[in-house]
Structure formats: C-alpha cells, structure tokens
C-alpha cells in the first residue's frame, strides 16, 4: 500500500463520503473509488460497503483505519525528526549592528554573503554601539558593526565614515544655534562627546541641554520639521531625507568635515566557528575600507 492509501482510508473513515475526500485530496471520485478497489484486491478483503447514507466500514476496514492512524502518526514523527535535525545542523550567526547602519547599509553590504550561504541563519541585534560592544565581549554576539571608536581588546576593521550635520527645517546661520531649541536622540556616549567637542570648538561653551530627548532619531527628524529647532547628528551618504530637512555639514575650524567612523569588530579568540571566520573574511575582502 502507498502512503496516500492510508490517508484515503483515514479521511474516508472521518467523512464517510468519497465525494468529500475527493475534494479534500484534489482527486476525482472515480480515482478514489478505483484506488479503494485496488487496495481491496491487494488485501483480499472488503474495506467499505456503500449505502444510501454513505460508506460503512467493514471489520477489516475498521482494522485498517486503526492502522492508518498509527501509520500517519509515524510518518509525521519521521518528518518532524528530520526537520529538527536540519534545524540543529543549520549554521547561525548573531550580528550586532547600530540602528542607522542596519537601516541604510548592513543588508546591502552582506547581500552577496547571504545569497552564497542559503543554509546560514543570520540574526541581527540592533542596539547602541556601546551596548553592542559589551554584548560582543560577553559572548552574546559573533561580530558587530558599530558607530564610534569602541575598539579596545577587539579586532576592528574600518567599514564606513559618516559625516556630521546640522539638521533644521530651514537653513540657519551658525550663530543662531545657541538661541534655538536642540533636539537630542538616543546614541552612544562617544558620538555625544564628538558632538559636544564640535560645539566647544565653535562657540567656546559647553553644549546646551537638549530641549527634547526623543529616543529614536526618526522622531527627532519629525520634531525638527515642525518648527524652530535643530538636531546635530551623523548621516550616511544614502540617507533618505523624508521630511525634506536642511542638512548643513558640521565643519571644523579648519574647514574639514566632522565625521565618525564605523567599525566591524570581533573578539580575539582562537576557537571561532568556521562560518564566523567566513563572514570575517568576506568583510575583509568586500566591505573593509582599504
């Protein structure tokens, strides 16, 4: 008997109707009837009797129905076991990534790696760069893409530069900034310090307290678009300016651009998994700034 025969017997016992199981199995009624006849010939017994109310199972048919339940359960158990084996043997990589790097860059730079490793499961963790650095050191991440210089005691490769901008609704003279409301957003301490240092160089004072701290940078863009406010932040070259905001570069006294670095980092360890080494080699060859 075929596996499908056990399913026919099982479904027929449940529905008592050849018409219904034919529809369920996308077969014709004649095909189901013929298959029943073949089973009866092979087993040399009657499985069902037709009546005006449907089919009635014979004693042999009832026995076969009970065996069909066991057979289908065994088949499902085998398939589930195979699925679990595949899951257990599937490679996994946990990548930490700063929020804006994930949004604008990560999947583009890893696209070829992902396509060439279809059996690798990649999980991306989005947090602030300082938190990602500590997660890496604690062994909770395999690698990380972070903003700013959290590079102590790890291997690190430069993968990107992002420029600093004064973001406002309309162009504003630099001298107006101390008299406007500053919007802050959630970022790492090294980025905050870089912004504060730029302010000190420009105005000779400590950066003023933010009028609003909105958490995610998208909320900051929205708030800046609503009035006489500004935001100091770092944006990638492919930044999508959804609110049509004015972006004025943050310049140093010598006219150079203020920027922060993006690093690919991983721990100094000997017994690293082979798939993680493959990712590290991929970044070294295809992503790292030479």
mmCIF file of C-alpha atoms in Angstrom:
data_model
loop_
_atom_site.group_PDB
_atom_site.id
_atom_site.type_symbol
_atom_site.label_atom_id
_atom_site.label_comp_id
_atom_site.label_asym_id
_atom_site.label_seq_id
_atom_site.Cartn_x
_atom_site.Cartn_y
_atom_site.Cartn_z
ATOM 1 C CA UNK A 1 0.000 0.000 0.000
ATOM 2 C CA UNK A 2 1.069 3.562 -0.702
ATOM 3 C CA UNK A 3 1.281 6.254 1.951
ATOM 4 C CA UNK A 4 -1.580 8.000 0.175
ATOM 5 C CA UNK A 5 -3.721 4.846 0.619
ATOM 6 C CA UNK A 6 -3.518 5.153 4.395
ATOM 7 C CA UNK A 7 -4.598 8.773 4.107
ATOM 8 C CA UNK A 8 -7.551 7.816 1.926
ATOM 9 C CA UNK A 9 -8.695 5.228 4.477
ATOM 10 C CA UNK A 10 -8.214 7.684 7.345
ATOM 11 C CA UNK A 11 -10.061 10.537 5.637
ATOM 12 C CA UNK A 12 -12.865 8.260 4.430
ATOM 13 C CA UNK A 13 -13.475 6.992 7.958
ATOM 14 C CA UNK A 14 -13.699 10.571 9.202
ATOM 15 C CA UNK A 15 -16.007 11.874 6.458
ATOM 16 C CA UNK A 16 -17.925 8.741 5.415
ATOM 17 C CA UNK A 17 -18.052 10.324 1.949
ATOM 18 C CA UNK A 18 -15.991 9.604 -1.175
ATOM 19 C CA UNK A 19 -17.189 12.923 -2.614
ATOM 20 C CA UNK A 20 -15.752 14.897 0.323
ATOM 21 C CA UNK A 21 -12.349 13.228 0.407
ATOM 22 C CA UNK A 22 -12.041 13.547 -3.377
ATOM 23 C CA UNK A 23 -12.406 17.313 -2.947
ATOM 24 C CA UNK A 24 -10.001 17.343 0.020
ATOM 25 C CA UNK A 25 -7.327 15.471 -1.928
ATOM 26 C CA UNK A 26 -7.942 17.256 -5.241
ATOM 27 C CA UNK A 27 -8.793 13.970 -6.972
ATOM 28 C CA UNK A 28 -11.813 12.753 -8.869
ATOM 29 C CA UNK A 29 -14.371 10.478 -7.207
ATOM 30 C CA UNK A 30 -13.589 7.796 -9.760
ATOM 31 C CA UNK A 31 -9.880 7.935 -8.883
ATOM 32 C CA UNK A 32 -10.663 7.437 -5.170
ATOM 33 C CA UNK A 33 -13.093 4.588 -5.949
ATOM 34 C CA UNK A 34 -10.549 2.888 -8.221
ATOM 35 C CA UNK A 35 -7.826 3.178 -5.572
ATOM 36 C CA UNK A 36 -10.138 1.562 -2.993
ATOM 37 C CA UNK A 37 -10.834 -1.293 -5.394
ATOM 38 C CA UNK A 38 -7.094 -1.846 -5.937
ATOM 39 C CA UNK A 39 -6.484 -1.887 -2.163
ATOM 40 C CA UNK A 40 -9.276 -4.432 -1.692
ATOM 41 C CA UNK A 41 -7.800 -6.644 -4.420
ATOM 42 C CA UNK A 42 -4.290 -6.428 -2.913
ATOM 43 C CA UNK A 43 -5.526 -7.180 0.617
ATOM 44 C CA UNK A 44 -8.203 -9.667 -0.463
ATOM 45 C CA UNK A 45 -10.927 -8.113 1.664
ATOM 46 C CA UNK A 46 -13.742 -5.604 1.571
ATOM 47 C CA UNK A 47 -12.853 -2.285 3.200
ATOM 48 C CA UNK A 48 -16.188 -0.429 2.901
ATOM 49 C CA UNK A 49 -19.753 -1.104 1.862
ATOM 50 C CA UNK A 50 -21.744 1.559 0.036
ATOM 51 C CA UNK A 51 -25.168 2.546 1.483
ATOM 52 C CA UNK A 52 -27.646 5.320 0.626
ATOM 53 C CA UNK A 53 -26.240 7.256 3.608
ATOM 54 C CA UNK A 54 -22.623 6.879 2.539
ATOM 55 C CA UNK A 55 -19.971 4.265 3.163
ATOM 56 C CA UNK A 56 -19.814 1.868 6.082
ATOM 57 C CA UNK A 57 -16.536 0.279 7.152
ATOM 58 C CA UNK A 58 -16.338 -3.488 7.426
ATOM 59 C CA UNK A 59 -14.490 -5.182 10.312
ATOM 60 C CA UNK A 60 -11.425 -5.358 8.071
ATOM 61 C CA UNK A 61 -11.904 -1.714 7.189
ATOM 62 C CA UNK A 62 -12.087 -0.721 10.878
ATOM 63 C CA UNK A 63 -8.832 -2.572 11.466
ATOM 64 C CA UNK A 64 -7.212 -0.765 8.550
ATOM 65 C CA UNK A 65 -8.482 2.584 9.855
ATOM 66 C CA UNK A 66 -6.792 1.996 13.242
ATOM 67 C CA UNK A 67 -3.581 1.082 11.430
ATOM 68 C CA UNK A 68 -3.874 4.247 9.295
ATOM 69 C CA UNK A 69 -3.888 6.368 12.456
ATOM 70 C CA UNK A 70 -0.658 4.714 13.583
ATOM 71 C CA UNK A 71 0.897 4.969 10.119
ATOM 72 C CA UNK A 72 0.133 8.695 9.717
ATOM 73 C CA UNK A 73 1.386 9.437 13.245
ATOM 74 C CA UNK A 74 4.619 7.572 12.469
ATOM 75 C CA UNK A 75 5.035 9.441 9.176
ATOM 76 C CA UNK A 76 4.527 12.816 10.896
ATOM 77 C CA UNK A 77 7.018 11.835 13.606
ATOM 78 C CA UNK A 78 9.631 10.983 10.970
ATOM 79 C CA UNK A 79 9.118 14.280 9.142
ATOM 80 C CA UNK A 80 9.338 16.254 12.395
ATOM 81 C CA UNK A 81 12.518 14.407 13.356
ATOM 82 C CA UNK A 82 14.108 15.257 10.023
ATOM 83 C CA UNK A 83 13.069 18.894 10.413
ATOM 84 C CA UNK A 84 14.699 19.082 13.843
ATOM 85 C CA UNK A 85 17.910 17.549 12.525
ATOM 86 C CA UNK A 86 18.044 20.170 9.786
ATOM 87 C CA UNK A 87 17.468 22.952 12.320
ATOM 88 C CA UNK A 88 20.179 21.610 14.619
ATOM 89 C CA UNK A 89 22.720 21.412 11.808
ATOM 90 C CA UNK A 90 21.866 24.840 10.426
ATOM 91 C CA UNK A 91 24.597 27.419 10.970
ATOM 92 C CA UNK A 92 23.698 30.535 12.951
ATOM 93 C CA UNK A 93 25.427 33.904 13.144
ATOM 94 C CA UNK A 94 24.394 36.664 15.562
ATOM 95 C CA UNK A 95 25.392 40.095 14.262
ATOM 96 C CA UNK A 96 25.169 43.265 16.302
ATOM 97 C CA UNK A 97 24.534 46.414 14.298
ATOM 98 C CA UNK A 98 23.970 50.075 15.134
ATOM 99 C CA UNK A 99 20.461 51.141 14.178
ATOM 100 C CA UNK A 100 21.265 53.537 11.331
ATOM 101 C CA UNK A 101 23.884 51.166 9.899
ATOM 102 C CA UNK A 102 21.267 48.416 9.804
ATOM 103 C CA UNK A 103 18.705 50.674 8.150
ATOM 104 C CA UNK A 104 20.900 52.148 5.442
ATOM 105 C CA UNK A 105 23.843 49.804 4.869
ATOM 106 C CA UNK A 106 24.016 46.381 6.547
ATOM 107 C CA UNK A 107 21.859 44.274 4.238
ATOM 108 C CA UNK A 108 23.375 45.819 1.120
ATOM 109 C CA UNK A 109 26.955 45.002 2.133
ATOM 110 C CA UNK A 110 26.037 41.469 3.311
ATOM 111 C CA UNK A 111 23.789 40.637 0.359
ATOM 112 C CA UNK A 112 26.341 38.516 -1.515
ATOM 113 C CA UNK A 113 27.325 36.654 1.650
ATOM 114 C CA UNK A 114 23.694 35.863 2.473
ATOM 115 C CA UNK A 115 22.983 34.665 -1.075
ATOM 116 C CA UNK A 116 26.055 32.420 -1.114
ATOM 117 C CA UNK A 117 25.133 30.865 2.264
ATOM 118 C CA UNK A 118 21.446 29.917 1.980
ATOM 119 C CA UNK A 119 21.680 27.477 4.907
ATOM 120 C CA UNK A 120 23.031 30.096 7.301
ATOM 121 C CA UNK A 121 20.574 31.784 9.646
ATOM 122 C CA UNK A 122 21.554 35.380 10.433
ATOM 123 C CA UNK A 123 20.071 37.175 13.414
ATOM 124 C CA UNK A 124 20.640 40.928 13.685
ATOM 125 C CA UNK A 125 20.603 42.683 17.067
ATOM 126 C CA UNK A 126 20.016 46.465 16.939
ATOM 127 C CA UNK A 127 21.268 48.472 19.899
ATOM 128 C CA UNK A 128 23.508 51.425 20.696
ATOM 129 C CA UNK A 129 27.136 50.849 19.799
ATOM 130 C CA UNK A 130 28.416 50.867 23.380
ATOM 131 C CA UNK A 131 25.898 48.153 24.310
ATOM 132 C CA UNK A 132 26.832 46.090 21.253
ATOM 133 C CA UNK A 133 30.498 46.297 22.223
ATOM 134 C CA UNK A 134 29.754 44.919 25.694
ATOM 135 C CA UNK A 135 27.496 42.191 24.272
ATOM 136 C CA UNK A 136 30.333 41.111 21.979
ATOM 137 C CA UNK A 137 32.776 40.968 24.882
ATOM 138 C CA UNK A 138 30.275 38.885 26.875
ATOM 139 C CA UNK A 139 29.995 36.371 24.027
ATOM 140 C CA UNK A 140 26.404 37.271 23.148
ATOM 141 C CA UNK A 141 27.326 38.348 19.598
ATOM 142 C CA UNK A 142 29.603 36.776 16.999
ATOM 143 C CA UNK A 143 30.522 40.086 15.347
ATOM 144 C CA UNK A 144 29.245 43.663 15.334
ATOM 145 C CA UNK A 145 29.062 46.779 13.167
ATOM 146 C CA UNK A 146 29.341 49.767 15.491
ATOM 147 C CA UNK A 147 29.493 53.545 15.266
ATOM 148 C CA UNK A 148 32.366 55.372 17.028
ATOM 149 C CA UNK A 149 35.587 54.050 18.478
ATOM 150 C CA UNK A 150 34.666 51.152 20.773
ATOM 151 C CA UNK A 151 37.672 49.108 19.684
ATOM 152 C CA UNK A 152 39.597 48.177 22.847
ATOM 153 C CA UNK A 153 40.601 44.497 23.072
ATOM 154 C CA UNK A 154 38.878 43.535 19.803
ATOM 155 C CA UNK A 155 39.946 43.123 16.219
ATOM 156 C CA UNK A 156 38.466 46.016 14.237
ATOM 157 C CA UNK A 157 38.207 46.959 10.585
ATOM 158 C CA UNK A 158 37.059 50.326 9.265
ATOM 159 C CA UNK A 159 33.979 49.913 7.069
ATOM 160 C CA UNK A 160 32.429 53.376 6.795
ATOM 161 C CA UNK A 161 32.632 57.098 7.554
ATOM 162 C CA UNK A 162 29.521 59.160 8.301
ATOM 163 C CA UNK A 163 29.512 62.946 8.193
ATOM 164 C CA UNK A 164 28.062 65.215 10.867
ATOM 165 C CA UNK A 165 25.203 67.581 10.014
ATOM 166 C CA UNK A 166 23.188 70.417 11.478
ATOM 167 C CA UNK A 167 19.625 69.382 10.665
ATOM 168 C CA UNK A 168 16.923 72.050 10.614
ATOM 169 C CA UNK A 169 13.673 72.867 8.840
ATOM 170 C CA UNK A 170 15.200 75.859 7.031
ATOM 171 C CA UNK A 171 18.837 76.966 6.576
ATOM 172 C CA UNK A 172 20.065 78.764 9.689
ATOM 173 C CA UNK A 173 23.233 80.812 10.342
ATOM 174 C CA UNK A 174 25.621 79.021 12.673
ATOM 175 C CA UNK A 175 25.412 81.951 15.089
ATOM 176 C CA UNK A 176 21.669 81.303 15.581
ATOM 177 C CA UNK A 177 22.091 77.804 17.014
ATOM 178 C CA UNK A 178 22.665 78.858 20.670
ATOM 179 C CA UNK A 179 19.298 80.646 20.579
ATOM 180 C CA UNK A 180 17.323 77.714 19.149
ATOM 181 C CA UNK A 181 15.918 74.537 20.731
ATOM 182 C CA UNK A 182 18.169 71.494 20.343
ATOM 183 C CA UNK A 183 16.615 68.073 19.812
ATOM 184 C CA UNK A 184 18.555 65.099 21.208
ATOM 185 C CA UNK A 185 18.160 61.434 20.328
ATOM 186 C CA UNK A 186 19.412 58.143 21.728
ATOM 187 C CA UNK A 187 23.007 57.499 20.682
ATOM 188 C CA UNK A 188 26.265 56.265 22.204
ATOM 189 C CA UNK A 189 28.433 58.313 24.574
ATOM 190 C CA UNK A 190 31.363 58.656 22.128
ATOM 191 C CA UNK A 191 29.077 60.187 19.495
ATOM 192 C CA UNK A 192 27.640 62.539 22.110
ATOM 193 C CA UNK A 193 31.171 63.571 23.059
ATOM 194 C CA UNK A 194 32.140 64.186 19.440
ATOM 195 C CA UNK A 195 29.133 66.499 19.041
ATOM 196 C CA UNK A 196 29.925 68.261 22.331
ATOM 197 C CA UNK A 197 33.562 68.765 21.244
ATOM 198 C CA UNK A 198 32.423 70.312 17.963
ATOM 199 C CA UNK A 199 30.167 72.713 19.853
ATOM 200 C CA UNK A 200 33.006 73.685 22.191
ATOM 201 C CA UNK A 201 35.246 74.461 19.209
ATOM 202 C CA UNK A 202 32.557 76.564 17.535
ATOM 203 C CA UNK A 203 31.137 78.543 20.440
ATOM 204 C CA UNK A 204 33.645 78.153 23.283
ATOM 205 C CA UNK A 205 30.948 76.910 25.670
ATOM 206 C CA UNK A 206 29.523 73.616 26.797
ATOM 207 C CA UNK A 207 26.753 72.315 24.562
ATOM 208 C CA UNK A 208 23.355 73.380 25.980
ATOM 209 C CA UNK A 209 20.942 70.861 27.425
ATOM 210 C CA UNK A 210 18.523 69.486 24.869
ATOM 211 C CA UNK A 211 15.026 70.916 24.904
ATOM 212 C CA UNK A 212 13.707 67.489 23.916
ATOM 213 C CA UNK A 213 15.122 63.956 24.024
ATOM 214 C CA UNK A 214 13.024 61.871 21.680
ATOM 215 C CA UNK A 215 14.734 58.484 21.672
ATOM 216 C CA UNK A 216 14.941 57.204 18.098
ATOM 217 C CA UNK A 217 16.423 59.538 15.523
ATOM 218 C CA UNK A 218 13.349 59.273 13.230
ATOM 219 C CA UNK A 219 11.301 61.031 15.920
ATOM 220 C CA UNK A 220 13.951 63.761 16.049
ATOM 221 C CA UNK A 221 13.611 64.365 12.292
ATOM 222 C CA UNK A 222 9.854 64.704 12.665
ATOM 223 C CA UNK A 223 10.158 67.142 15.562
ATOM 224 C CA UNK A 224 12.727 69.278 13.747
ATOM 225 C CA UNK A 225 10.385 69.534 10.762
ATOM 226 C CA UNK A 226 7.732 71.156 12.942
ATOM 227 C CA UNK A 227 9.482 74.377 13.934
ATOM 228 C CA UNK A 228 12.477 76.457 15.007
ATOM 229 C CA UNK A 229 14.582 73.524 16.228
ATOM 230 C CA UNK A 230 17.773 71.770 15.212
ATOM 231 C CA UNK A 231 19.457 68.406 15.523
ATOM 232 C CA UNK A 232 23.170 67.553 15.474
ATOM 233 C CA UNK A 233 23.774 64.068 14.128
ATOM 234 C CA UNK A 234 25.720 61.869 11.724
ATOM 235 C CA UNK A 235 24.120 60.658 8.499
ATOM 236 C CA UNK A 236 25.219 58.180 5.820
ATOM 237 C CA UNK A 237 25.646 59.188 2.185
ATOM 238 C CA UNK A 238 22.480 57.278 1.214
ATOM 239 C CA UNK A 239 20.334 58.936 3.903
ATOM 240 C CA UNK A 240 16.710 59.275 2.775
ATOM 241 C CA UNK A 241 15.553 62.804 3.636
ATOM 242 C CA UNK A 242 11.851 62.012 4.053
ATOM 243 C CA UNK A 243 10.988 65.355 5.689
ATOM 244 C CA UNK A 244 12.965 67.494 3.193
ATOM 245 C CA UNK A 245 15.065 68.932 6.001
ATOM 246 C CA UNK A 246 18.012 71.231 5.544
ATOM 247 C CA UNK A 247 21.329 69.411 6.065
ATOM 248 C CA UNK A 248 24.295 71.689 6.770
ATOM 249 C CA UNK A 249 27.677 69.982 7.281
ATOM 250 C CA UNK A 250 29.275 70.287 10.710
ATOM 251 C CA UNK A 251 32.668 71.818 9.881
ATOM 252 C CA UNK A 252 35.828 72.068 11.949
ATOM 253 C CA UNK A 253 37.566 75.444 12.386
ATOM 254 C CA UNK A 254 39.952 74.472 9.563
ATOM 255 C CA UNK A 255 37.015 73.789 7.222
ATOM 256 C CA UNK A 256 37.237 69.998 7.424
ATOM 257 C CA UNK A 257 34.142 67.857 7.926
ATOM 258 C CA UNK A 258 33.324 66.352 11.313
ATOM 259 C CA UNK A 259 32.776 62.624 10.855
ATOM 260 C CA UNK A 260 32.645 59.430 12.858
ATOM 261 C CA UNK A 261 33.921 56.002 11.942
ATOM 262 C CA UNK A 262 32.009 52.757 11.626
ATOM 263 C CA UNK A 263 33.880 49.630 12.643
ATOM 264 C CA UNK A 264 33.408 45.932 12.102
ATOM 265 C CA UNK A 265 34.564 44.301 15.328
ATOM 266 C CA UNK A 266 35.069 40.748 16.597
ATOM 267 C CA UNK A 267 36.722 39.189 19.620
ATOM 268 C CA UNK A 268 40.289 37.971 19.823
ATOM 269 C CA UNK A 269 39.745 34.216 20.192
ATOM 270 C CA UNK A 270 41.270 31.048 18.762
ATOM 271 C CA UNK A 271 38.356 28.624 18.593
ATOM 272 C CA UNK A 272 35.994 30.656 16.456
ATOM 273 C CA UNK A 273 33.388 28.792 14.404
ATOM 274 C CA UNK A 274 34.271 28.310 10.734
ATOM 275 C CA UNK A 275 31.162 30.117 9.470
ATOM 276 C CA UNK A 276 32.050 33.211 11.535
ATOM 277 C CA UNK A 277 35.559 33.138 10.057
ATOM 278 C CA UNK A 278 33.971 33.029 6.601
ATOM 279 C CA UNK A 279 31.967 36.162 7.414
ATOM 280 C CA UNK A 280 35.072 37.916 8.764
ATOM 281 C CA UNK A 281 36.997 37.072 5.580
ATOM 282 C CA UNK A 282 34.079 38.290 3.468
ATOM 283 C CA UNK A 283 34.015 41.664 5.249
ATOM 284 C CA UNK A 284 37.786 41.941 4.963
ATOM 285 C CA UNK A 285 37.668 41.419 1.194
ATOM 286 C CA UNK A 286 34.413 43.161 0.274
ATOM 287 C CA UNK A 287 33.418 45.704 2.907
ATOM 288 C CA UNK A 288 36.501 46.998 4.700
ATOM 289 C CA UNK A 289 37.865 50.362 3.577
ATOM 290 C CA UNK A 290 41.336 49.657 2.237
#
